[in-house]
mmCIF file of C-alpha atoms in Angstrom:
data_model
loop_
_atom_site.group_PDB
_atom_site.id
_atom_site.type_symbol
_atom_site.label_atom_id
_atom_site.label_comp_id
_atom_site.label_asym_id
_atom_site.label_seq_id
_atom_site.Cartn_x
_atom_site.Cartn_y
_atom_site.Cartn_z
ATOM 1 C CA MET A 12 5.155 18.621 -28.863
ATOM 2 C CA THR A 13 3.190 16.706 -31.518
ATOM 3 C CA PRO A 14 -0.632 16.466 -31.341
ATOM 4 C CA ILE A 15 -0.392 12.723 -30.595
ATOM 5 C CA VAL A 16 1.968 13.285 -27.656
ATOM 6 C CA SER A 17 -0.246 16.114 -26.415
ATOM 7 C CA MET A 18 -3.337 13.884 -26.544
ATOM 8 C CA THR A 19 -1.482 11.083 -24.732
ATOM 9 C CA LEU A 20 -0.405 13.473 -21.974
ATOM 10 C CA MET A 21 -3.959 14.740 -21.607
ATOM 11 C CA SER A 22 -5.288 11.169 -21.328
ATOM 12 C CA ILE A 23 -2.657 10.299 -18.713
ATOM 13 C CA LYS A 24 -3.387 13.480 -16.756
ATOM 14 C CA ARG A 25 -7.096 12.654 -16.635
ATOM 15 C CA LEU A 26 -6.344 9.097 -15.576
ATOM 16 C CA LEU A 27 -4.041 10.286 -12.784
ATOM 17 C CA ILE A 28 -6.826 12.547 -11.516
ATOM 18 C CA LEU A 29 -9.135 9.520 -11.402
ATOM 19 C CA ILE A 30 -6.501 7.358 -9.681
ATOM 20 C CA PHE A 31 -5.440 9.876 -7.037
ATOM 21 C CA PRO A 32 -7.812 12.609 -5.735
ATOM 22 C CA VAL A 33 -11.124 11.329 -7.109
ATOM 23 C CA SER A 34 -10.597 7.792 -5.754
ATOM 24 C CA VAL A 35 -10.158 9.226 -2.231
ATOM 25 C CA ILE A 36 -13.452 11.110 -2.506
ATOM 26 C CA VAL A 37 -15.202 7.967 -3.762
ATOM 27 C CA ASP A 38 -13.830 5.910 -0.840
ATOM 28 C CA LEU A 39 -14.920 8.568 1.660
ATOM 29 C CA ILE A 40 -18.432 8.697 0.197
ATOM 30 C CA SER A 41 -18.663 4.894 0.282
ATOM 31 C CA GLY A 42 -17.482 4.828 3.898
ATOM 32 C CA PHE A 43 -19.863 7.627 4.888
ATOM 33 C CA CYS A 44 -22.818 5.711 3.440
ATOM 34 C CA THR A 45 -21.773 2.585 5.348
ATOM 35 C CA VAL A 46 -21.051 4.244 8.720
ATOM 36 C CA GLN A 47 -23.529 7.113 8.886
ATOM 37 C CA LEU A 48 -26.355 5.891 6.657
ATOM 38 C CA HIS A 49 -25.912 2.144 7.358
ATOM 39 C CA THR A 50 -26.167 1.493 3.637
ATOM 40 C CA TYR A 51 -23.520 -0.451 1.730
ATOM 41 C CA ILE A 52 -23.047 0.793 -1.818
ATOM 42 C CA PRO A 53 -20.145 -0.824 -3.753
ATOM 43 C CA ILE A 54 -19.222 2.386 -5.545
ATOM 44 C CA GLY A 55 -15.536 1.906 -4.718
ATOM 45 C CA GLN A 56 -15.384 -1.425 -6.534
ATOM 46 C CA ALA A 57 -17.382 -0.129 -9.493
ATOM 47 C CA TYR A 58 -15.202 2.971 -9.721
ATOM 48 C CA ARG A 59 -11.976 0.975 -9.781
ATOM 49 C CA PHE A 60 -13.345 -1.303 -12.498
ATOM 50 C CA ILE A 61 -13.712 1.874 -14.574
ATOM 51 C CA ILE A 62 -10.088 2.772 -13.829
ATOM 52 C CA MET A 63 -9.009 -0.768 -14.756
ATOM 53 C CA ALA A 64 -10.795 -0.468 -18.098
ATOM 54 C CA ALA A 65 -9.109 2.885 -18.783
ATOM 55 C CA ILE A 66 -5.663 1.494 -17.894
ATOM 56 C CA ILE A 67 -6.175 -1.585 -20.087
ATOM 57 C CA TYR A 68 -7.087 0.726 -22.979
ATOM 58 C CA MET A 69 -3.854 2.686 -22.454
ATOM 59 C CA LEU A 70 -1.722 -0.461 -22.087
ATOM 60 C CA LEU A 71 -3.026 -1.953 -25.330
ATOM 61 C CA LYS A 72 -1.464 1.023 -27.104
ATOM 62 C CA ARG A 73 1.958 0.163 -25.698
ATOM 63 C CA ALA A 74 2.410 -3.610 -25.690
ATOM 64 C CA ARG A 75 5.673 -4.712 -24.063
ATOM 65 C CA PRO A 76 7.003 -8.004 -22.584
ATOM 66 C CA LEU A 77 6.277 -6.528 -19.136
ATOM 67 C CA LEU A 78 2.584 -6.648 -20.018
ATOM 68 C CA ALA A 79 2.727 -10.429 -20.461
ATOM 69 C CA TRP A 80 4.581 -10.960 -17.166
ATOM 70 C CA MET A 81 2.489 -8.629 -15.035
ATOM 71 C CA ILE A 82 -0.964 -9.045 -16.601
ATOM 72 C CA LEU A 83 -1.420 -11.870 -19.112
ATOM 73 C CA CYS A 84 0.301 -14.605 -17.073
ATOM 74 C CA PRO A 85 -1.720 -13.954 -13.862
ATOM 75 C CA ILE A 86 -4.989 -13.799 -15.834
ATOM 76 C CA SER A 87 -4.173 -17.038 -17.674
ATOM 77 C CA PHE A 88 -3.293 -18.734 -14.399
ATOM 78 C CA PHE A 89 -6.505 -17.578 -12.717
ATOM 79 C CA LEU A 90 -8.684 -18.851 -15.567
ATOM 80 C CA LEU A 91 -6.851 -22.197 -15.644
ATOM 81 C CA ALA A 92 -6.845 -22.602 -11.854
ATOM 82 C CA SER A 93 -10.532 -21.654 -11.579
ATOM 83 C CA SER A 94 -11.418 -24.383 -14.059
ATOM 84 C CA PHE A 95 -9.303 -26.825 -12.036
ATOM 85 C CA TRP A 96 -11.059 -25.877 -8.765
ATOM 86 C CA ILE A 97 -14.477 -26.379 -10.325
ATOM 87 C CA ILE A 98 -13.555 -29.749 -11.879
ATOM 88 C CA ILE A 99 -11.945 -31.132 -8.706
ATOM 89 C CA HIS A 100 -14.179 -29.643 -6.017
ATOM 90 C CA GLY A 101 -17.304 -28.564 -7.874
ATOM 91 C CA PHE A 102 -19.708 -25.904 -6.669
ATOM 92 C CA GLU A 103 -20.285 -27.489 -3.263
ATOM 93 C CA PRO A 104 -21.103 -24.831 -0.626
ATOM 94 C CA ASP A 105 -19.522 -27.077 2.030
ATOM 95 C CA ASN A 106 -16.153 -26.435 0.390
ATOM 96 C CA GLY A 107 -16.749 -22.704 0.630
ATOM 97 C CA PHE A 108 -16.756 -22.125 -3.145
ATOM 98 C CA SER A 109 -17.845 -18.583 -4.021
ATOM 99 C CA PRO A 110 -17.355 -17.149 -7.531
ATOM 100 C CA ALA A 111 -18.018 -13.647 -6.170
ATOM 101 C CA ILE A 112 -15.177 -13.885 -3.627
ATOM 102 C CA GLU A 113 -12.800 -15.379 -6.208
ATOM 103 C CA ILE A 114 -13.481 -12.621 -8.733
ATOM 104 C CA GLU A 115 -13.304 -9.850 -6.132
ATOM 105 C CA SER A 116 -10.058 -11.174 -4.653
ATOM 106 C CA PHE A 117 -8.281 -11.637 -7.972
ATOM 107 C CA SER A 118 -9.562 -8.355 -9.415
ATOM 108 C CA LYS A 119 -7.896 -6.456 -6.546
ATOM 109 C CA ILE A 120 -4.573 -8.153 -7.296
ATOM 110 C CA LEU A 121 -5.070 -7.470 -11.004
ATOM 111 C CA TYR A 122 -5.798 -3.799 -10.262
ATOM 112 C CA PHE A 123 -2.461 -3.531 -8.440
ATOM 113 C CA MET A 124 -0.636 -5.201 -11.338
ATOM 114 C CA LEU A 125 -2.328 -2.964 -13.916
ATOM 115 C CA VAL A 126 -1.431 0.217 -12.057
ATOM 116 C CA ILE A 127 2.224 -0.853 -11.731
ATOM 117 C CA THR A 128 2.438 -1.743 -15.425
ATOM 118 C CA PHE A 129 0.822 1.552 -16.416
ATOM 119 C CA PHE A 130 3.253 3.620 -14.343
ATOM 120 C CA ILE A 131 6.277 1.753 -15.707
ATOM 121 C CA LEU A 132 5.298 1.818 -19.391
ATOM 122 C CA TYR A 133 4.191 5.470 -19.280
ATOM 123 C CA ARG A 134 6.886 6.650 -16.855
ATOM 124 C CA GLU A 135 8.309 9.257 -19.255
ATOM 125 C CA GLU A 136 4.944 10.960 -19.746
ATOM 126 C CA ILE A 137 3.994 10.704 -16.060
ATOM 127 C CA GLY A 138 7.358 12.240 -15.158
ATOM 128 C CA LEU A 139 6.335 15.421 -17.019
ATOM 129 C CA LEU A 140 3.258 15.910 -14.809
ATOM 130 C CA ASP A 141 5.053 16.483 -11.465
ATOM 131 C CA PRO A 142 4.097 13.125 -9.883
ATOM 132 C CA LEU A 143 5.883 13.959 -6.608
ATOM 133 C CA LYS A 144 3.514 16.867 -6.057
ATOM 134 C CA ILE A 145 0.492 14.784 -7.092
ATOM 135 C CA ILE A 146 1.307 11.980 -4.642
ATOM 136 C CA SER A 147 2.176 14.442 -1.890
ATOM 137 C CA ASN A 148 -1.228 16.117 -2.349
ATOM 138 C CA TYR A 149 -2.855 12.673 -2.443
ATOM 139 C CA GLY A 150 -1.354 11.890 0.950
ATOM 140 C CA MET A 151 -2.395 15.337 2.194
ATOM 141 C CA ILE A 152 -6.053 14.770 1.253
ATOM 142 C CA ILE A 153 -6.151 11.372 2.977
ATOM 143 C CA SER A 154 -4.318 12.720 6.026
ATOM 144 C CA SER A 155 -6.684 15.683 6.315
ATOM 145 C CA ALA A 156 -9.651 13.308 6.430
ATOM 146 C CA VAL A 157 -7.976 11.288 9.203
ATOM 147 C CA LEU A 158 -7.073 14.403 11.222
ATOM 148 C CA ILE A 159 -10.590 15.860 10.951
ATOM 149 C CA SER A 160 -12.156 12.550 12.004
ATOM 150 C CA PHE A 161 -9.748 12.190 14.928
ATOM 151 C CA LEU A 162 -10.530 15.695 16.192
ATOM 152 C CA THR A 163 -14.308 15.564 15.644
ATOM 153 C CA GLY A 164 -14.979 11.906 16.447
ATOM 154 C CA PHE A 165 -16.771 11.264 13.162
ATOM 155 C CA GLY A 166 -15.949 8.199 11.064
ATOM 156 C CA ASN A 167 -14.534 4.802 11.993
ATOM 157 C CA SER A 168 -12.385 4.064 15.016
ATOM 158 C CA THR A 169 -9.338 2.035 14.026
ATOM 159 C CA TYR A 170 -10.061 -0.789 16.470
ATOM 160 C CA GLY A 171 -13.280 -0.289 18.432
ATOM 161 C CA THR A 172 -15.467 2.420 19.902
ATOM 162 C CA ASP A 173 -14.846 1.263 23.482
ATOM 163 C CA TYR A 174 -11.192 0.257 23.227
ATOM 164 C CA GLY A 175 -8.028 0.904 21.275
ATOM 165 C CA PHE A 176 -6.741 4.175 19.879
ATOM 166 C CA GLY A 177 -6.927 5.924 16.534
ATOM 167 C CA SER A 178 -9.241 6.922 13.733
ATOM 168 C CA LYS A 179 -9.368 5.775 10.123
ATOM 169 C CA SER A 180 -12.014 8.334 9.112
ATOM 170 C CA TYR A 181 -14.454 6.790 6.633
ATOM 171 C CA PHE A 182 -11.850 4.525 5.078
ATOM 172 C CA LYS A 183 -12.286 0.775 5.417
ATOM 173 C CA ALA A 184 -9.081 -0.778 6.800
ATOM 174 C CA GLY A 185 -6.561 0.725 9.216
ATOM 175 C CA ASN A 186 -3.523 -1.210 7.962
ATOM 176 C CA ASP A 187 -4.341 -0.357 4.325
ATOM 177 C CA LEU A 188 -4.643 3.284 5.295
ATOM 178 C CA GLY A 189 -1.519 3.282 7.464
ATOM 179 C CA LEU A 190 0.637 1.813 4.696
ATOM 180 C CA THR A 191 -0.774 4.278 2.156
ATOM 181 C CA ILE A 192 -0.040 7.363 4.261
ATOM 182 C CA LEU A 193 3.370 5.967 5.257
ATOM 183 C CA TYR A 194 4.408 5.648 1.612
ATOM 184 C CA SER A 195 2.897 9.087 0.938
ATOM 185 C CA ALA A 196 5.256 10.381 3.632
ATOM 186 C CA VAL A 197 8.201 8.720 1.865
ATOM 187 C CA VAL A 198 7.299 10.373 -1.448
ATOM 188 C CA SER A 199 6.620 13.695 0.324
ATOM 189 C CA SER A 200 10.116 13.450 1.801
ATOM 190 C CA LEU A 201 11.578 13.141 -1.697
ATOM 191 C CA TYR A 202 9.390 16.048 -2.801
ATOM 192 C CA MET A 203 10.666 18.171 0.104
ATOM 193 C CA ILE A 204 14.316 17.351 -0.578
ATOM 194 C CA SER A 205 13.952 18.029 -4.319
ATOM 195 C CA GLY A 206 13.089 21.673 -3.533
ATOM 196 C CA PHE A 207 13.514 22.356 0.166
ATOM 197 C CA ASP A 208 10.954 24.851 1.537
ATOM 198 C CA TRP A 209 8.746 25.239 4.616
ATOM 199 C CA LYS A 210 5.466 24.474 2.809
ATOM 200 C CA ARG A 211 6.697 21.040 1.813
ATOM 201 C CA MET A 212 8.021 20.445 5.318
ATOM 202 C CA VAL A 213 4.645 21.345 6.884
ATOM 203 C CA LYS A 214 2.905 19.025 4.433
ATOM 204 C CA LEU A 215 5.222 16.181 5.458
ATOM 205 C CA LEU A 216 4.556 16.878 9.151
ATOM 206 C CA ILE A 217 0.779 16.761 8.610
ATOM 207 C CA ILE A 218 1.017 13.481 6.699
ATOM 208 C CA SER A 219 3.289 11.993 9.378
ATOM 209 C CA SER A 220 0.885 13.103 12.130
ATOM 210 C CA ALA A 221 -1.992 11.343 10.385
ATOM 211 C CA VAL A 222 -0.021 8.082 10.267
ATOM 212 C CA ILE A 223 0.436 8.263 14.039
ATOM 213 C CA LEU A 224 -3.229 9.093 14.719
ATOM 214 C CA ILE A 225 -4.434 6.006 12.841
ATOM 215 C CA GLY A 226 -2.890 3.911 15.603
ATOM 216 C CA SER A 227 -1.946 0.906 13.467
ATOM 217 C CA ARG A 228 1.331 -0.880 14.130
ATOM 218 C CA VAL A 229 2.347 -0.682 10.490
ATOM 219 C CA GLY A 230 1.861 3.076 10.503
ATOM 220 C CA LEU A 231 3.416 3.848 13.890
ATOM 221 C CA VAL A 232 6.503 1.665 13.553
ATOM 222 C CA GLY A 233 6.940 2.531 9.874
ATOM 223 C CA ILE A 234 6.746 6.308 10.265
ATOM 224 C CA LEU A 235 9.057 6.314 13.298
ATOM 225 C CA LEU A 236 11.641 4.322 11.338
ATOM 226 C CA TRP A 237 11.312 6.422 8.193
ATOM 227 C CA LEU A 238 11.438 9.816 9.925
ATOM 228 C CA THR A 239 14.512 8.734 11.889
ATOM 229 C CA ILE A 240 16.226 7.797 8.619
ATOM 230 C CA LEU A 241 15.108 11.061 6.995
ATOM 231 C CA VAL A 242 16.283 13.291 9.855
ATOM 232 C CA CYS A 243 19.664 11.525 10.026
ATOM 233 C CA TYR A 244 20.053 12.014 6.272
ATOM 234 C CA ILE A 245 19.140 15.716 6.444
ATOM 235 C CA VAL A 246 21.357 16.419 9.458
ATOM 236 C CA PHE A 247 24.443 14.402 8.520
ATOM 237 C CA ILE A 248 24.421 13.930 4.729
ATOM 238 C CA TYR A 249 22.073 16.306 2.868
ATOM 239 C CA ARG A 250 23.754 19.201 1.024
ATOM 240 C CA PRO A 251 21.492 21.753 -0.733
ATOM 241 C CA ALA A 252 22.585 22.527 -4.293
ATOM 242 C CA ASP A 253 22.306 26.300 -3.766
ATOM 243 C CA ARG A 254 25.440 27.608 -2.013
ATOM 244 C CA ARG A 255 23.596 30.350 -0.092
ATOM 245 C CA ILE A 256 20.962 27.929 1.187
ATOM 246 C CA ARG A 257 23.743 25.512 2.111
ATOM 247 C CA ARG A 258 25.365 28.103 4.415
ATOM 248 C CA ARG A 259 22.093 28.937 6.160
ATOM 249 C CA PHE A 260 21.093 25.306 6.375
ATOM 250 C CA ARG A 261 24.268 24.551 8.317
ATOM 251 C CA HIS A 262 22.827 26.430 11.305
ATOM 252 C CA TYR A 263 19.504 24.595 11.115
ATOM 253 C CA ARG A 264 20.950 21.086 11.421
ATOM 254 C CA PRO A 265 21.288 20.967 15.242
ATOM 255 C CA ILE A 266 17.882 22.644 15.591
ATOM 256 C CA ILE A 267 16.231 20.031 13.351
ATOM 257 C CA PHE A 268 17.866 17.155 15.209
ATOM 258 C CA THR A 269 16.935 18.554 18.644
ATOM 259 C CA CYS A 270 13.341 19.269 17.596
ATOM 260 C CA TYR A 271 13.007 15.739 16.238
ATOM 261 C CA ILE A 272 14.233 14.121 19.472
ATOM 262 C CA LEU A 273 11.866 16.292 21.527
ATOM 263 C CA SER A 274 8.957 15.580 19.152
ATOM 264 C CA VAL A 275 9.479 11.807 19.253
ATOM 265 C CA SER A 276 9.704 11.902 23.048
ATOM 266 C CA GLY A 277 6.503 13.948 23.208
ATOM 267 C CA VAL A 278 4.640 11.618 20.833
ATOM 268 C CA ILE A 279 5.717 8.506 22.763
ATOM 269 C CA TYR A 280 4.672 10.132 26.053
ATOM 270 C CA TYR A 281 1.288 11.091 24.558
ATOM 271 C CA LEU A 282 0.649 7.629 23.124
ATOM 272 C CA LEU A 283 1.538 5.901 26.393
ATOM 273 C CA SER A 284 -0.851 8.223 28.225
ATOM 274 C CA VAL A 285 -3.802 7.489 25.896
ATOM 275 C CA PHE A 286 -3.146 3.814 25.108
ATOM 276 C CA ASP A 287 -5.410 1.421 26.996
ATOM 277 C CA SER A 288 -4.459 -2.136 27.992
ATOM 278 C CA TYR A 289 -5.568 -3.448 24.583
ATOM 279 C CA MET A 290 -3.189 -1.132 22.700
ATOM 280 C CA LEU A 291 -0.313 -1.703 25.116
ATOM 281 C CA PHE A 292 -0.690 -5.474 24.689
ATOM 282 C CA LYS A 293 -0.660 -5.122 20.878
ATOM 283 C CA TYR A 294 2.847 -3.679 21.028
ATOM 284 C CA THR A 295 4.321 -6.427 23.206
ATOM 285 C CA SER A 296 6.160 -9.364 21.613
ATOM 286 C CA VAL A 297 3.364 -11.685 22.760
ATOM 287 C CA GLY A 298 0.746 -9.379 21.267
ATOM 288 C CA LEU A 299 2.557 -9.259 17.945
ATOM 289 C CA ARG A 300 2.730 -13.066 17.738
ATOM 290 C CA THR A 301 -0.862 -13.588 18.927
ATOM 291 C CA ALA A 302 -2.397 -11.200 16.412
ATOM 292 C CA ARG A 303 -0.671 -12.933 13.513
ATOM 293 C CA SER A 304 -0.976 -16.559 14.593
ATOM 294 C CA LEU A 305 -4.704 -16.355 15.323
ATOM 295 C CA LEU A 306 -5.401 -16.445 11.590
ATOM 296 C CA THR A 307 -2.182 -17.821 10.106
ATOM 297 C CA ASP A 308 -2.186 -20.996 12.235
ATOM 298 C CA PRO A 309 -5.494 -22.243 10.730
ATOM 299 C CA ALA A 310 -4.198 -21.274 7.285
ATOM 300 C CA GLU A 311 -1.050 -23.348 7.818
ATOM 301 C CA VAL A 312 -3.156 -26.313 8.953
ATOM 302 C CA TYR A 313 -5.284 -25.881 5.825
ATOM 303 C CA ILE A 314 -2.230 -25.799 3.537
ATOM 304 C CA SER A 315 -0.646 -28.820 5.253
ATOM 305 C CA LYS A 316 -3.642 -30.970 4.225
ATOM 306 C CA PHE A 317 -3.233 -30.242 0.504
ATOM 307 C CA GLU A 318 -2.924 -33.048 -2.006
ATOM 308 C CA TRP A 319 -0.021 -32.603 -4.414
ATOM 309 C CA TYR A 320 -2.223 -31.129 -7.154
ATOM 310 C CA GLU A 321 -3.823 -28.729 -4.658
ATOM 311 C CA ALA A 322 -0.358 -27.626 -3.554
ATOM 312 C CA VAL A 323 0.349 -26.738 -7.188
ATOM 313 C CA PHE A 324 -2.882 -24.846 -8.024
ATOM 314 C CA GLY A 325 -4.429 -24.174 -4.614
ATOM 315 C CA LYS A 326 -8.160 -24.450 -3.930
ATOM 316 C CA GLY A 327 -9.158 -20.823 -4.330
ATOM 317 C CA MET A 328 -9.340 -17.926 -1.895
ATOM 318 C CA ALA A 329 -12.952 -18.595 -0.941
ATOM 319 C CA ALA A 330 -12.213 -22.131 0.275
ATOM 320 C CA LEU A 331 -9.302 -20.822 2.367
ATOM 321 C CA TYR A 332 -11.395 -18.033 3.898
ATOM 322 C CA TYR A 333 -14.216 -20.491 4.600
ATOM 323 C CA PHE A 334 -11.889 -22.868 6.465
ATOM 324 C CA VAL A 335 -10.281 -20.066 8.501
ATOM 325 C CA ALA A 336 -13.650 -18.537 9.439
ATOM 326 C CA HIS A 337 -14.956 -21.846 10.782
ATOM 327 C CA SER A 338 -11.658 -22.614 12.531
ATOM 328 C CA VAL A 339 -11.750 -19.373 14.545
ATOM 329 C CA ARG A 340 -15.563 -19.456 14.861
ATOM 330 C CA PHE A 341 -15.952 -16.191 13.038
ATOM 331 C CA ARG A 342 -19.430 -14.688 12.896
ATOM 332 C CA ALA A 343 -19.483 -14.813 9.080
ATOM 333 C CA ASP A 344 -18.781 -17.714 6.710
ATOM 334 C CA TYR A 345 -15.560 -16.241 5.328
ATOM 335 C CA ARG A 346 -12.513 -14.675 7.010
ATOM 336 C CA MET A 347 -9.385 -13.295 5.353
ATOM 337 C CA VAL A 348 -6.045 -14.488 6.734
ATOM 338 C CA GLU A 349 -4.557 -10.970 6.577
ATOM 339 C CA ALA A 350 -1.133 -12.321 5.659
ATOM 340 C CA ASP A 351 -0.554 -12.095 1.906
ATOM 341 C CA PHE A 352 1.996 -14.919 1.673
ATOM 342 C CA HIS A 353 -0.356 -17.373 3.400
ATOM 343 C CA GLU A 354 -3.294 -16.256 1.285
ATOM 344 C CA LEU A 355 -1.428 -16.613 -1.999
ATOM 345 C CA LEU A 356 -0.086 -20.056 -1.108
ATOM 346 C CA GLY A 357 -3.381 -21.297 0.327
ATOM 347 C CA GLY A 358 -5.541 -19.791 -2.396
ATOM 348 C CA TYR A 359 -3.426 -20.130 -5.535
ATOM 349 C CA GLY A 360 -0.867 -22.811 -4.681
ATOM 350 C CA ILE A 361 2.834 -22.782 -5.492
ATOM 351 C CA ILE A 362 2.425 -21.619 -9.095
ATOM 352 C CA GLY A 363 0.140 -18.725 -8.219
ATOM 353 C CA PHE A 364 2.324 -17.789 -5.256
ATOM 354 C CA ILE A 365 5.456 -17.548 -7.419
ATOM 355 C CA LEU A 366 3.707 -15.934 -10.380
ATOM 356 C CA ILE A 367 2.061 -13.124 -8.419
ATOM 357 C CA LEU A 368 4.829 -12.497 -5.898
ATOM 358 C CA SER A 369 7.783 -12.646 -8.313
ATOM 359 C CA PRO A 370 7.463 -9.058 -9.657
ATOM 360 C CA PHE A 371 7.526 -7.616 -6.137
ATOM 361 C CA VAL A 372 10.582 -9.675 -5.184
ATOM 362 C CA TYR A 373 12.226 -8.609 -8.448
ATOM 363 C CA PHE A 374 11.572 -4.916 -7.711
ATOM 364 C CA MET A 375 13.157 -5.245 -4.272
ATOM 365 C CA PHE A 376 16.309 -6.937 -5.594
ATOM 366 C CA LYS A 377 16.496 -4.458 -8.478
ATOM 367 C CA ALA A 378 16.383 -1.622 -5.930
ATOM 368 C CA LEU A 379 19.009 -3.384 -3.805
ATOM 369 C CA THR A 380 21.473 -3.861 -6.673
ATOM 370 C CA ARG A 381 20.911 -0.320 -7.961
ATOM 371 C CA TYR A 382 21.491 1.126 -4.499
ATOM 372 C CA PHE A 383 24.780 -0.711 -3.984
ATOM 373 C CA SER A 384 25.913 0.292 -7.481
ATOM 374 C CA HIS A 385 25.009 3.994 -7.131
ATOM 375 C CA PRO A 386 23.956 4.721 -3.534
ATOM 376 C CA ASP A 387 21.758 7.792 -3.070
ATOM 377 C CA PHE A 388 18.795 8.753 -0.917
ATOM 378 C CA THR A 389 16.193 8.248 -3.649
ATOM 379 C CA LEU A 390 17.317 4.672 -4.237
ATOM 380 C CA PHE A 391 17.343 4.108 -0.484
ATOM 381 C CA ALA A 392 13.727 5.342 -0.352
ATOM 382 C CA ILE A 393 12.820 2.946 -3.171
ATOM 383 C CA LEU A 394 14.542 0.112 -1.308
ATOM 384 C CA PHE A 395 12.690 1.079 1.883
ATOM 385 C CA VAL A 396 9.319 0.902 0.106
ATOM 386 C CA THR A 397 9.944 -2.314 -1.841
ATOM 387 C CA GLY A 398 11.503 -4.078 1.161
ATOM 388 C CA SER A 399 8.932 -2.962 3.735
ATOM 389 C CA PHE A 400 6.137 -3.832 1.307
ATOM 390 C CA LEU A 401 7.190 -7.494 1.270
ATOM 391 C CA ALA A 402 7.768 -7.476 5.039
ATOM 392 C CA VAL A 403 4.262 -6.140 5.687
ATOM 393 C CA ALA A 404 2.812 -8.565 3.126
ATOM 394 C CA PHE A 405 4.320 -11.446 5.099
ATOM 395 C CA THR A 406 3.449 -10.235 8.606
ATOM 396 C CA ALA A 407 0.265 -8.196 8.309
ATOM 397 C CA GLY A 408 -1.135 -8.454 4.791
ATOM 398 C CA HIS A 409 -3.151 -5.619 3.238
ATOM 399 C CA CYS A 410 -0.531 -5.080 0.529
ATOM 400 C CA LEU A 411 -1.179 -6.902 -2.735
ATOM 401 C CA ARG A 412 -4.883 -5.996 -2.704
ATOM 402 C CA ASN A 413 -4.560 -2.470 -1.371
ATOM 403 C CA PRO A 414 -5.907 -0.156 -4.113
ATOM 404 C CA MET A 415 -4.968 2.993 -2.179
ATOM 405 C CA VAL A 416 -1.271 2.169 -1.960
ATOM 406 C CA ALA A 417 -1.048 0.757 -5.512
ATOM 407 C CA PRO A 418 -0.324 4.046 -7.368
ATOM 408 C CA ILE A 419 2.285 5.159 -4.805
ATOM 409 C CA TYR A 420 4.113 1.829 -4.968
ATOM 410 C CA ALA A 421 3.791 1.870 -8.762
ATOM 411 C CA TYR A 422 5.394 5.299 -9.058
ATOM 412 C CA ILE A 423 8.225 4.304 -6.715
ATOM 413 C CA VAL A 424 9.151 1.155 -8.674
ATOM 414 C CA SER A 425 8.795 2.956 -12.015
ATOM 415 C CA GLN A 426 11.877 4.980 -10.994
ATOM 416 C CA LEU A 427 13.914 1.769 -11.233
ATOM 417 C CA TYR A 428 13.404 1.759 -14.999
ATOM 418 C CA TYR A 429 15.349 4.964 -15.593
ATOM 419 C CA GLY A 430 19.099 5.264 -15.950
ATOM 420 C CA LYS A 431 21.316 6.756 -13.266
ATOM 421 C CA GLU A 432 19.416 10.072 -13.302
ATOM 422 C CA ARG A 433 15.707 9.938 -12.495
ATOM 423 C CA PRO A 434 13.068 12.704 -12.784
ATOM 424 C CA VAL A 435 12.701 12.610 -9.012
ATOM 425 C CA ASP A 436 16.333 13.761 -8.689
ATOM 426 C CA LYS A 437 15.947 16.799 -10.930
#
């Protein structure tokens, strides 16, 4: 290994430490200050700006066409659109214009794009650092915080102190957290299958338990679906490479399947016994529609009133949030729609919607075509993540600006840029 390669690996290793374990600690400290000390300190935002600067420095060393598509085009659009919003609508507070909200909103999207680009362009080097283990440990740290908070009562309740079910520890948003731990469970599953042992299985069980104890619909439905797929794969398809393990594993298959059925039945029974009327309503078809339409209906009304030039460039996120907040009589002046498709279309218009969403649609179709060409479980996991990501973005939001899930999603899609054999399969 040359000194230059060694230095690059060391820089990437340090950056991965900042992106994964340290970011969790920073988020927990920020949440603790907010919940326990009643003091808001934006250390999470400041910390991720540092990570963004470090990633930009690394990306400038490896300029590729992907950099223009993922980074330069969105930045150029945002600068152009911002100028358009100011010229057309000015700085009038009645229109809800807020430079702070615009910068914060776009910077979160840019962070996601930067992390994806970094993982793709440096995939060979990252593959040497055992990323499956890193992400599995990342999910374990987050899950441990959730489990401790659930058992002790410290931290944030997912919904409310007097109603609902679940804990999100000192993290900010339940859906963000649920999606992050869900995708950690997917990667932990790949980690377990790559070298089957009981330690990895226990780690997956702990991560899966944390998803359930958050109580979010994204987490509960997602983990139930994923674990069912995983167990069916292990029981009916999976064949260990080692012949001796394969013989012993044959006897474990019915035990695994039976234990899973009993565990799911036990979890459902437990949840039904602790769910209050609020939680039970959330999981009805009416509850699912009501939760989404409460905020998306005003957003659709807002978009329907666009002039043609506003439909092209949007009017900015702040103006959209301002309209929605006043439509639902929210206690603050601004309210997110919590549906990424509506927010992109209402905030950035048709051009911004296509420009920002196109990479994620491309990743899903790339995973789909790769899977049908060479079907295997890893590609199915990639398809599960890329497909569910867009589904959650449409129905519940908390995807494109979720800094916690960004590195997991980025690693998953980076596997699409290898040939038939990927490091995750070795």
